[in-house]
GROMACS .gro file of C-alpha atoms in nm:
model
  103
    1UNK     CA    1   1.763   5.796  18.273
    2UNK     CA    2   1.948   6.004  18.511
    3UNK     CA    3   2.010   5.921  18.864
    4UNK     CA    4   1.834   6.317  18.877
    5UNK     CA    5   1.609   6.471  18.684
    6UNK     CA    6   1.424   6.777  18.684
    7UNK     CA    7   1.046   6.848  18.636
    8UNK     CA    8   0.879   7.059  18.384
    9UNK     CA    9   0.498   7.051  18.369
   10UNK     CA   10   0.331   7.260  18.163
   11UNK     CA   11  -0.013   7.415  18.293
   12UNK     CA   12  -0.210   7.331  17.992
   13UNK     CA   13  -0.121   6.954  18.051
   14UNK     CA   14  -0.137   6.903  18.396
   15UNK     CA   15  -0.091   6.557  18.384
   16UNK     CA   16   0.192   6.512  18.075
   17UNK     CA   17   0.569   6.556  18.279
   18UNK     CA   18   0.869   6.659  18.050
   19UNK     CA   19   1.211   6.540  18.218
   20UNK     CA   20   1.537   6.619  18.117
   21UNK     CA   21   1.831   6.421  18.151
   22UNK     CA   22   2.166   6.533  18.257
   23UNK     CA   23   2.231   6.505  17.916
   24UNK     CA   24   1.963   6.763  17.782
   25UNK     CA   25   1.710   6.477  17.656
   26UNK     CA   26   1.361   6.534  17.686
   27UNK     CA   27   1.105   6.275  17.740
   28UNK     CA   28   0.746   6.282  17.776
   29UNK     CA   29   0.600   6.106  18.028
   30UNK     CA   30   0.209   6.078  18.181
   31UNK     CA   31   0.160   6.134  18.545
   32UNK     CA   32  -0.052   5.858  18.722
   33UNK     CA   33  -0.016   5.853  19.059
   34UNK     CA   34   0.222   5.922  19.379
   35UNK     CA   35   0.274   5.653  19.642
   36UNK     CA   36   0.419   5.703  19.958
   37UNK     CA   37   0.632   5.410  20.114
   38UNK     CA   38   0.863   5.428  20.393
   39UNK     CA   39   0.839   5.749  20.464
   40UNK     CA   40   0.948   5.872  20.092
   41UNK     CA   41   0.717   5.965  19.808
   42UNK     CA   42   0.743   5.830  19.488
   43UNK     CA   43   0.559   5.932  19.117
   44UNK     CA   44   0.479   5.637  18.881
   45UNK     CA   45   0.510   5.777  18.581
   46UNK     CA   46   0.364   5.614  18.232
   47UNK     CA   47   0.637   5.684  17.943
   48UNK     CA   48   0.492   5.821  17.612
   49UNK     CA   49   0.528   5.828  17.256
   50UNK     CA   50   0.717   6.065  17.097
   51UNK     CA   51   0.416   6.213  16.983
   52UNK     CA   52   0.330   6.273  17.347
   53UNK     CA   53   0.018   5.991  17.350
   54UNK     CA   54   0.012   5.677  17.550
   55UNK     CA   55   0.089   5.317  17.402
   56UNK     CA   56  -0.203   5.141  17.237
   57UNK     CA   57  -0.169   4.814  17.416
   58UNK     CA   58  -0.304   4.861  17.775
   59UNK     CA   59   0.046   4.752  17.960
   60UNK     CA   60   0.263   5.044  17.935
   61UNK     CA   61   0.584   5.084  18.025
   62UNK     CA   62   0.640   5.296  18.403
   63UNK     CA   63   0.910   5.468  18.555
   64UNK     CA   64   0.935   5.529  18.947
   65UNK     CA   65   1.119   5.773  19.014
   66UNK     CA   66   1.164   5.890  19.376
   67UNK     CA   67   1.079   6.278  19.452
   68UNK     CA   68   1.327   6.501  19.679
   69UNK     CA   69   1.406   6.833  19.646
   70UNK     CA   70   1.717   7.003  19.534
   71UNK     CA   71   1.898   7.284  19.699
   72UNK     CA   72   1.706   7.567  19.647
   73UNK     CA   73   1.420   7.329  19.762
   74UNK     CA   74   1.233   7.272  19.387
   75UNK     CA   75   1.130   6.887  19.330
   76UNK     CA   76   1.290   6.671  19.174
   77UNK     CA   77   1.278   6.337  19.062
   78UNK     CA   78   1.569   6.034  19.143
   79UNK     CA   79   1.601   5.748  19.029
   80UNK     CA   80   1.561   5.409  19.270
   81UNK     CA   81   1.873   5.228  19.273
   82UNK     CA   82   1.671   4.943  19.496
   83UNK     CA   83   1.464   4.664  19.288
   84UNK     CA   84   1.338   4.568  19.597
   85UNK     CA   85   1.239   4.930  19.666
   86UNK     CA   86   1.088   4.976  19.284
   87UNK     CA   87   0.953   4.647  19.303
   88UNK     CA   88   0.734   4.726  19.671
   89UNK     CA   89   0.593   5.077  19.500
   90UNK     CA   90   0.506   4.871  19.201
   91UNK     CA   91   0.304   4.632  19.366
   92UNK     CA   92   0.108   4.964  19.604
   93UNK     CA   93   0.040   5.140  19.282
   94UNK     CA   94  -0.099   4.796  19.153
   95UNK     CA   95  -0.332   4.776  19.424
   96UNK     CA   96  -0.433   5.119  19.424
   97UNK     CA   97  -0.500   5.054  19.070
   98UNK     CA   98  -0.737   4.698  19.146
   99UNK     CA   99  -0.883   4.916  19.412
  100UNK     CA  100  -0.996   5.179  19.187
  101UNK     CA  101  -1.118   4.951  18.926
  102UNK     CA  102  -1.310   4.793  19.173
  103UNK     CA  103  -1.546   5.098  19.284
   0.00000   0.00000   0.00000
């Protein structure tokens, strides 16, 4: 992925998220959640087939991506260069997730 990427979401599929690389590749992704931390905001993102459907097995892979906005001020969505960073929003999203699961 690209250290920026922008969003595309069509309104049909409010919760499917096309990003494009800087080098014009697509990828489907599903929207699960955002997370703030720190005082940034940052959308965990499950990746898709390229059918556009979600893996079988129940561990997919996720991206986090940190959101900022460019300069005409439109979202966008940057990578995190920090594990520990990635690693912290991982584990908030997790318990979000047990929390959920739990009511």
């Amino acid at each position: 992925m690209s250290d920026e990427i922008k969003n595309n979401i069509p309104e049909e599929e409010d919760n499917i998220v096309e990003l494009t690389d800087e080098d014009g590749t697509v990828t489907k992704f599903e929207y699960l959640t955002t997370v703030p931390y720190e005082g940034e905001e940052y959308v965990v993102l499950m990746v898709l087939d390229e059918n556009g459907q979600a893996p079988e097995e129940e561990d997919g892979e996720v991206v986090i991506l940190q959101i900022a906005q460019d300069d005409a001020g439109e979202d966008i969505y940057v990578s995190v260069d920090d594990d520990d960073v990635t690693q912290k929003v991982f584990d908030l999203f997790l318990e979000a997730m047990d929390a959920e699961d739990e009511d």
